[in-house]
PDB file of C-alpha atoms in Angstrom:
ATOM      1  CA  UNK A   1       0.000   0.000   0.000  1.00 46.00           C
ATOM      2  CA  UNK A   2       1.340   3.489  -0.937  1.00 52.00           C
ATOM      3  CA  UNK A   3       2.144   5.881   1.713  1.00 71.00           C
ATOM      4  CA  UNK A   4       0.237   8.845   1.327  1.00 76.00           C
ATOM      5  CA  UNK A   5       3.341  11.149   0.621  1.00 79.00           C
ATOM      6  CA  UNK A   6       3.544   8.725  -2.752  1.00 79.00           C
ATOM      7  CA  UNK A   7      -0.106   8.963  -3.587  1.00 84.00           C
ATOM      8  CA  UNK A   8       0.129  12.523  -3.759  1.00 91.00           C
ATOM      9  CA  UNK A   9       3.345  12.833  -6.143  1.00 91.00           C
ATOM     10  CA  UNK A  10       1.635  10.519  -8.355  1.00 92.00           C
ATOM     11  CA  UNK A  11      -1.986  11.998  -8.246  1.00 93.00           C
ATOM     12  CA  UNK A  12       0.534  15.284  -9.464  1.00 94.00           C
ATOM     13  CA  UNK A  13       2.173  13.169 -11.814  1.00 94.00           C
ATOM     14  CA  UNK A  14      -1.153  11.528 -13.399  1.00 93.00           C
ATOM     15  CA  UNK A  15      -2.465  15.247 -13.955  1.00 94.00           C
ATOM     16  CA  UNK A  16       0.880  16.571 -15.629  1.00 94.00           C
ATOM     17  CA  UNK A  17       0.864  13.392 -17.436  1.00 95.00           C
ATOM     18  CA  UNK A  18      -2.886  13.639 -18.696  1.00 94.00           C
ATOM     19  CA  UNK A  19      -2.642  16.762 -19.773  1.00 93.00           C
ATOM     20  CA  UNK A  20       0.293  15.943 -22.067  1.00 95.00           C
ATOM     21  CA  UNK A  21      -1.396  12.529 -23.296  1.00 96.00           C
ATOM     22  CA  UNK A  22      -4.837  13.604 -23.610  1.00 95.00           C
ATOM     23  CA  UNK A  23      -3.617  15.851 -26.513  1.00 95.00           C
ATOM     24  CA  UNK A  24      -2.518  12.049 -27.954  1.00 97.00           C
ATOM     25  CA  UNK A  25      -5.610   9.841 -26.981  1.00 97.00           C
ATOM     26  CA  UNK A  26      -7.712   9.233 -29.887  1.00 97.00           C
ATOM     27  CA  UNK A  27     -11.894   9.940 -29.668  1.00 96.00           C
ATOM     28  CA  UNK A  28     -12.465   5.883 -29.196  1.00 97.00           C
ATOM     29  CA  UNK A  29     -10.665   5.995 -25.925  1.00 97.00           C
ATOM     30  CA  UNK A  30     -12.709   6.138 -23.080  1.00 95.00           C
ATOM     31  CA  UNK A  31     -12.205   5.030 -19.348  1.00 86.00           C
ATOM     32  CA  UNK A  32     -10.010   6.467 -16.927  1.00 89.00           C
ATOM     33  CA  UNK A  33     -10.179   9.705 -18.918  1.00 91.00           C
ATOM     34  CA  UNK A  34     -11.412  13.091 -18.194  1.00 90.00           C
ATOM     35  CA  UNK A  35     -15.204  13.340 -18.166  1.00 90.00           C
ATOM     36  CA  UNK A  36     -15.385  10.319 -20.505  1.00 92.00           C
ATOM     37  CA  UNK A  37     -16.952   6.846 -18.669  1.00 91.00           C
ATOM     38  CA  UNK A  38     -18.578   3.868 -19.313  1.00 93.00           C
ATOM     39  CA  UNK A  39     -21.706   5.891 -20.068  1.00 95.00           C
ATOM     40  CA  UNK A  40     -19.792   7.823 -22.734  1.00 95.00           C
ATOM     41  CA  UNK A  41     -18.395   4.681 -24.021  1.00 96.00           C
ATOM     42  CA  UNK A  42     -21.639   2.585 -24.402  1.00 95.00           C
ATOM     43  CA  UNK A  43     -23.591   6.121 -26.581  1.00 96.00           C
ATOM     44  CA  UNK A  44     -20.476   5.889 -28.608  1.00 96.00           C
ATOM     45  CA  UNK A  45     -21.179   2.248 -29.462  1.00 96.00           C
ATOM     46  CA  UNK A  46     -24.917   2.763 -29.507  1.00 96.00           C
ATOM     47  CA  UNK A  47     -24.298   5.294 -32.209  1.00 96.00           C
ATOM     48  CA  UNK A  48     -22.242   4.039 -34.069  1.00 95.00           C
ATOM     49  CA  UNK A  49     -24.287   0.962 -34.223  1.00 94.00           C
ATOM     50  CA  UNK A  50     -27.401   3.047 -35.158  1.00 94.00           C
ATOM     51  CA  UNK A  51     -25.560   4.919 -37.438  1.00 95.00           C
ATOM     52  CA  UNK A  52     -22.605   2.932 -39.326  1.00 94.00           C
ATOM     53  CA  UNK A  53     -23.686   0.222 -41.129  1.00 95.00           C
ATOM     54  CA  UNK A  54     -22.355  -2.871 -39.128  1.00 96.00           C
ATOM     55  CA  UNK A  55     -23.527  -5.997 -39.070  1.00 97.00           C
ATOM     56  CA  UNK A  56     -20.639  -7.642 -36.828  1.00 98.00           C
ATOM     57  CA  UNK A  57     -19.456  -7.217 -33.499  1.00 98.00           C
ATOM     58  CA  UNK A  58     -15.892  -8.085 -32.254  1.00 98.00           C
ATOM     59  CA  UNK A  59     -16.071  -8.150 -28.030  1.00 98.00           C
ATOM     60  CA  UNK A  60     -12.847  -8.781 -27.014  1.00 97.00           C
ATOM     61  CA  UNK A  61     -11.080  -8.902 -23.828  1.00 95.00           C
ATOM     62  CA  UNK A  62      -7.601  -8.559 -23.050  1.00 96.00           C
ATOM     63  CA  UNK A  63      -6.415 -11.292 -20.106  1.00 95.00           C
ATOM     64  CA  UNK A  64      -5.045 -10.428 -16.840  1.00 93.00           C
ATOM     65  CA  UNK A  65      -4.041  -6.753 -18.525  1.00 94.00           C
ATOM     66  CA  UNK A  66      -3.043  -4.929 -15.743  1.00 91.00           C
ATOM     67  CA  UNK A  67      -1.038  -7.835 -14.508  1.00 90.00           C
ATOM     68  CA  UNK A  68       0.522  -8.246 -17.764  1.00 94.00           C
ATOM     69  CA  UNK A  69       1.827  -4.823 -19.170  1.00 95.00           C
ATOM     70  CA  UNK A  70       5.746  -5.268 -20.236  1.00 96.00           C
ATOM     71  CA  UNK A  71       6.935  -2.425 -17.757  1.00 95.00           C
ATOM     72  CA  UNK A  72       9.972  -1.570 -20.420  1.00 95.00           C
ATOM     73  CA  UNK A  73       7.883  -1.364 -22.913  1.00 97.00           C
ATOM     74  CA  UNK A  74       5.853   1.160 -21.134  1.00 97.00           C
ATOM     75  CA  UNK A  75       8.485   3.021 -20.057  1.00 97.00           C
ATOM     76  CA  UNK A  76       9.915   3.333 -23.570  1.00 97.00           C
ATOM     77  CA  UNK A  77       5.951   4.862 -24.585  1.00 97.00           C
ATOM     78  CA  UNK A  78       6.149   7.308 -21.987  1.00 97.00           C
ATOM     79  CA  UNK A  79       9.566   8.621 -22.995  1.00 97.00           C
ATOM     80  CA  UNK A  80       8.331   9.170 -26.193  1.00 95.00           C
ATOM     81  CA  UNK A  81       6.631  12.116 -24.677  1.00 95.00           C
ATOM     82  CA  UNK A  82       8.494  13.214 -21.213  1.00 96.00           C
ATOM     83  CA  UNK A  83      11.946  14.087 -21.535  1.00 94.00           C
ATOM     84  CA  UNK A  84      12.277  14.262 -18.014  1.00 94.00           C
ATOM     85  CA  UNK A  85      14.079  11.911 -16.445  1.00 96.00           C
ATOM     86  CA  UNK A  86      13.065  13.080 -13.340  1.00 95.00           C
ATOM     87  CA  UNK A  87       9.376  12.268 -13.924  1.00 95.00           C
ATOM     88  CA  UNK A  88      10.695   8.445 -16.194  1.00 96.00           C
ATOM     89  CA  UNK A  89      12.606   7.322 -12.540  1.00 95.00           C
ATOM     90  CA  UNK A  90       9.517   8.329 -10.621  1.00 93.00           C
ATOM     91  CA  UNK A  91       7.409   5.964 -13.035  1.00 93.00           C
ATOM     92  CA  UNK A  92       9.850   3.171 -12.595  1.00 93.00           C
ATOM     93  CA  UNK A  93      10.313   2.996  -9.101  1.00 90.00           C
ATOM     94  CA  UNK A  94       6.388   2.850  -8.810  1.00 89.00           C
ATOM     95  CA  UNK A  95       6.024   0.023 -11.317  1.00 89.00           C
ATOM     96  CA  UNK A  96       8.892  -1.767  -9.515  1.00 85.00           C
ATOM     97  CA  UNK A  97       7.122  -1.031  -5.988  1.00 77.00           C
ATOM     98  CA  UNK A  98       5.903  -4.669  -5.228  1.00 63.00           C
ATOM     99  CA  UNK A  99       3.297  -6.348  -3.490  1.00 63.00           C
ATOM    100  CA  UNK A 100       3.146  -6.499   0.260  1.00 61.00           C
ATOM    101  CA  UNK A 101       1.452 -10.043   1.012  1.00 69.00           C
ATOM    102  CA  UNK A 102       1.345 -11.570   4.467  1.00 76.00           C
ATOM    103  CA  UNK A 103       4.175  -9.750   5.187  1.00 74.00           C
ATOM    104  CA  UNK A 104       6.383 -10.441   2.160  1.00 75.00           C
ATOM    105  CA  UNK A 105       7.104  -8.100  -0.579  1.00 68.00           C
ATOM    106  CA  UNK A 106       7.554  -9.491  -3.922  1.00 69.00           C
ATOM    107  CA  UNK A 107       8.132  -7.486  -7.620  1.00 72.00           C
ATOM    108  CA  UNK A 108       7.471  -8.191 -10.876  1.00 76.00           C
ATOM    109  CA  UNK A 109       8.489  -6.995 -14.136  1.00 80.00           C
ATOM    110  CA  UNK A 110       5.091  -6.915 -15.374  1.00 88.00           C
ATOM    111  CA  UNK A 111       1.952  -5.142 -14.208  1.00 86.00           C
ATOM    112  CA  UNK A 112       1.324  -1.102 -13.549  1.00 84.00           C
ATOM    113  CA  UNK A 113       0.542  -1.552 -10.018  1.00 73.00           C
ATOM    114  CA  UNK A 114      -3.143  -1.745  -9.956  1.00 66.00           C
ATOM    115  CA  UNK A 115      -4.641   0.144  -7.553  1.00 74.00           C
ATOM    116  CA  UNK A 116      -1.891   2.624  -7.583  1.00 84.00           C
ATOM    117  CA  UNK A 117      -3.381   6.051  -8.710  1.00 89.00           C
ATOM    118  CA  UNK A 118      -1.240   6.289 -11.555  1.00 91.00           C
ATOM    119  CA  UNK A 119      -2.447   2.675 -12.851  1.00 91.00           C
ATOM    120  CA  UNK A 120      -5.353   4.205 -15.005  1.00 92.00           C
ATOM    121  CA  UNK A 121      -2.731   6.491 -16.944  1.00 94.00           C
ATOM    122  CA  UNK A 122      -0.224   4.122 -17.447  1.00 95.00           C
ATOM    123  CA  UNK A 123      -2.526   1.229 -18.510  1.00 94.00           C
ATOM    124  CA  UNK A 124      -4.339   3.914 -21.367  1.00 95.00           C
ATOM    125  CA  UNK A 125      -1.203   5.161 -22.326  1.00 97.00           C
ATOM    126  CA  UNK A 126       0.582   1.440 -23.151  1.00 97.00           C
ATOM    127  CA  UNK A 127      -3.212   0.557 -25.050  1.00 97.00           C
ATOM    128  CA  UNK A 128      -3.033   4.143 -26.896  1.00 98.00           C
ATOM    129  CA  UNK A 129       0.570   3.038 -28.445  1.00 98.00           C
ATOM    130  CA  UNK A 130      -0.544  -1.405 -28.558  1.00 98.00           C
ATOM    131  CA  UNK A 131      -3.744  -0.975 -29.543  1.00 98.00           C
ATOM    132  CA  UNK A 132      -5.631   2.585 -30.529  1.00 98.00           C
ATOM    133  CA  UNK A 133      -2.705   4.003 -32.753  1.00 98.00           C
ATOM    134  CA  UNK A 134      -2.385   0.272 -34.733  1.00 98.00           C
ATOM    135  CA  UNK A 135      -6.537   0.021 -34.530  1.00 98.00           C
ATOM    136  CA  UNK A 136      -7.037   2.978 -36.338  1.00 98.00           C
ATOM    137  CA  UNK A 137      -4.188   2.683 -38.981  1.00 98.00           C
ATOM    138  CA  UNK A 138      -5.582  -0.549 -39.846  1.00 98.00           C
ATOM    139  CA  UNK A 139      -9.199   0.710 -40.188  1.00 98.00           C
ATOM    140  CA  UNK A 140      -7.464   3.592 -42.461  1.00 98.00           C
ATOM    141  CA  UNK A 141      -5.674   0.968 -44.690  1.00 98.00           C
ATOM    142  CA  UNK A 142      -7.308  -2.601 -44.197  1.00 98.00           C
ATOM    143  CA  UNK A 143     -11.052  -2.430 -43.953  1.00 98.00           C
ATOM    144  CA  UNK A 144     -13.243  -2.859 -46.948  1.00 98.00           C
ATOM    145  CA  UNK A 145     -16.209  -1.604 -45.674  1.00 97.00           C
ATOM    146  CA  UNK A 146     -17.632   0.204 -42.564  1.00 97.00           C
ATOM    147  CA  UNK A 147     -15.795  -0.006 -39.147  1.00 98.00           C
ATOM    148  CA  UNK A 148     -16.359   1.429 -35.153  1.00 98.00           C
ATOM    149  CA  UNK A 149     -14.156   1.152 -32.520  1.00 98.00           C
ATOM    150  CA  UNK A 150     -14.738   1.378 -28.770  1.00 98.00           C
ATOM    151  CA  UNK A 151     -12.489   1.070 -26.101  1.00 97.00           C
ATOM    152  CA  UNK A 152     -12.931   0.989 -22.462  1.00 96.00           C
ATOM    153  CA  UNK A 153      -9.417   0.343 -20.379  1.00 91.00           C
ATOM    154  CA  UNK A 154      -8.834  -3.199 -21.365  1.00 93.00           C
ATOM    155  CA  UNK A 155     -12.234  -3.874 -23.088  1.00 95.00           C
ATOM    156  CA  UNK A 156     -12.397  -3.683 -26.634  1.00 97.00           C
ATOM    157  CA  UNK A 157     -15.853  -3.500 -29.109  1.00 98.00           C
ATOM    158  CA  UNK A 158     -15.000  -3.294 -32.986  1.00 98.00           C
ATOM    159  CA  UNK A 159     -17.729  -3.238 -35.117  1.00 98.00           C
ATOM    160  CA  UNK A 160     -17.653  -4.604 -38.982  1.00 98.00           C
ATOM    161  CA  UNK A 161     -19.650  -4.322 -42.212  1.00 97.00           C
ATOM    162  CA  UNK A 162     -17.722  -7.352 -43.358  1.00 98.00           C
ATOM    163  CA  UNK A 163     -17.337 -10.574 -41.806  1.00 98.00           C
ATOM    164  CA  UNK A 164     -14.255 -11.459 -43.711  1.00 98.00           C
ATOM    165  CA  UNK A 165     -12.641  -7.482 -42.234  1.00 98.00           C
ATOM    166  CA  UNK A 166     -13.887  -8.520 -38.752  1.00 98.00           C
ATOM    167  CA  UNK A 167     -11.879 -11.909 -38.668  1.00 98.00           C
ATOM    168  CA  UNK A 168      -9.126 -10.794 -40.760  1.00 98.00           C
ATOM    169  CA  UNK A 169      -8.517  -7.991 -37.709  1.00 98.00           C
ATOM    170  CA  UNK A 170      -9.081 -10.125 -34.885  1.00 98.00           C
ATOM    171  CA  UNK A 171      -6.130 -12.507 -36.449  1.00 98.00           C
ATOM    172  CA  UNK A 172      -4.177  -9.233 -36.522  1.00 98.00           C
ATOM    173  CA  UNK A 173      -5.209  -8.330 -33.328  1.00 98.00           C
ATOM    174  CA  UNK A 174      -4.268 -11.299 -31.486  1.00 97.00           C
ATOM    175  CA  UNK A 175      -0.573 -11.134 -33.314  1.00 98.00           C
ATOM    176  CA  UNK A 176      -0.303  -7.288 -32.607  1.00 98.00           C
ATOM    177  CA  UNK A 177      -0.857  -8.123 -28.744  1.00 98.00           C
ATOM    178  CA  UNK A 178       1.725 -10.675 -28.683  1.00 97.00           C
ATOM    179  CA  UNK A 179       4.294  -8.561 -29.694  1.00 97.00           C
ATOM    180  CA  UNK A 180       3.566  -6.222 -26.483  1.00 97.00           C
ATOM    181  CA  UNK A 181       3.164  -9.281 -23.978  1.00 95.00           C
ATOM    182  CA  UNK A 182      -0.416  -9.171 -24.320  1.00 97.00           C
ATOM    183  CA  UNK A 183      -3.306 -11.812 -25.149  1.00 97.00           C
ATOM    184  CA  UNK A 184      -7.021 -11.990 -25.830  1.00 97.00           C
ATOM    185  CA  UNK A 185      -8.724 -13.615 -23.397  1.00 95.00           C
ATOM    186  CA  UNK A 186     -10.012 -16.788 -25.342  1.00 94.00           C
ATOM    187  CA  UNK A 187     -13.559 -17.119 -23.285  1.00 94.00           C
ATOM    188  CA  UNK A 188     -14.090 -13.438 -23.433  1.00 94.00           C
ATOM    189  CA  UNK A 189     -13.315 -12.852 -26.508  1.00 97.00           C
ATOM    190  CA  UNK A 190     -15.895 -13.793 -29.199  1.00 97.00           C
ATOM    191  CA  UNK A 191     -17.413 -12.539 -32.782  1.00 98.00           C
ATOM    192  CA  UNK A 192     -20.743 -12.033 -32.741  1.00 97.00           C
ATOM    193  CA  UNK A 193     -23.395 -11.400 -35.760  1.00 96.00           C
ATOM    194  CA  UNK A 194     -25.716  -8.707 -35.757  1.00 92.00           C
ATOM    195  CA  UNK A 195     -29.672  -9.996 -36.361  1.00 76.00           C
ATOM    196  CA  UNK A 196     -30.689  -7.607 -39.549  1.00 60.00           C
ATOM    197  CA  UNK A 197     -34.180  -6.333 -39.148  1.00 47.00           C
TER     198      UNK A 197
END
């Protein structure tokens, strides 16, 4: 558990942090952002549904995600906007913090320390550069017909004209995690086709 004297140096770091990165977040992020929620997330889908033609749904789910971030390779996304070094060292020593347990403290080179107040951050910030930057590049340059994108901290809803775009991305999907130490949760995860009416 963080000492209070840490919580508030990273509740300070979070909001310097946000304000740099929410210039970077694209519109399809929501959850632990600034006046966006699950509320804002679902309306997003709802109209995009309503209004994009889309007759397949991709819900996916990304297993054990805060557990699982590569801490190097979120360090190496946050440089790519803080040139402080001051602020980078601060970031590791939190993600190297441990877990107290029963009296035993044990670290991990994965995970963003969930529960920490600068989780939230971290965890949109390593999706923005794994998943929303490569999401929308591939919707730019792969998709044959109509797509949507919502995402919600680790949960994911893509939407698809096309079958054949919807299962072509989730192939690309699951590859494009793997490269960042991530996975789809296989039970979670699943395609599902839209009833026309």
């Amino acid at each position: 558990m963080a000492a209070l004297e840490d919580k508030v140096v990273q509740r300070a770091t979070a909001a310097v942090l946000n304000a740099i990165f929410e210039e970077d977040f694209l519109g399809f992020s929501y959850g632990f952002r600034p006046g966006r929620g699950q509320h804002n997330a679902l309306d997003a889908l709802v109209v995009g549904i309503n209004s994009t033609k889309v007759n397949y749904i991709l819900d996916a789910d990304i297993r054990s995600f805060f557990d699982r971030v590569s801490q190097s390779w979120l360090v190496r996304f946050v440089e790519h906007r803080v040139g402080d070094k001051r602020i980078i060292r601060l970031i590791q020593k939190w993600l190297k913090a441990g877990v107290l347990e029963d009296g035993i403290v044990t670290t991990n080179d994965k995970g963003t320390g969930q529960g920490s107040v600068i989780s939230p951050l971290l965890a949109n910030v390593y999706l923005h550069f794994v998943f929303d930057l490569w999401a929308e590049r591939w919707r730019r340059r792969d998709a044959t017909g109509n797509m949507i994108i919502v995402r919600f901290a680790d949960d994911i809803v893509v939407g698809f004209e096309h079958e054949d775009d919807a299962r072509r991305f989730w192939d690309a999907m699951r590859t494009r995690l793997e490269e960042f130490a991530l996975s789809l949760h296989p039970e979670k995860t699943r395609l599902i086709e839209l009833s026309s009416q």
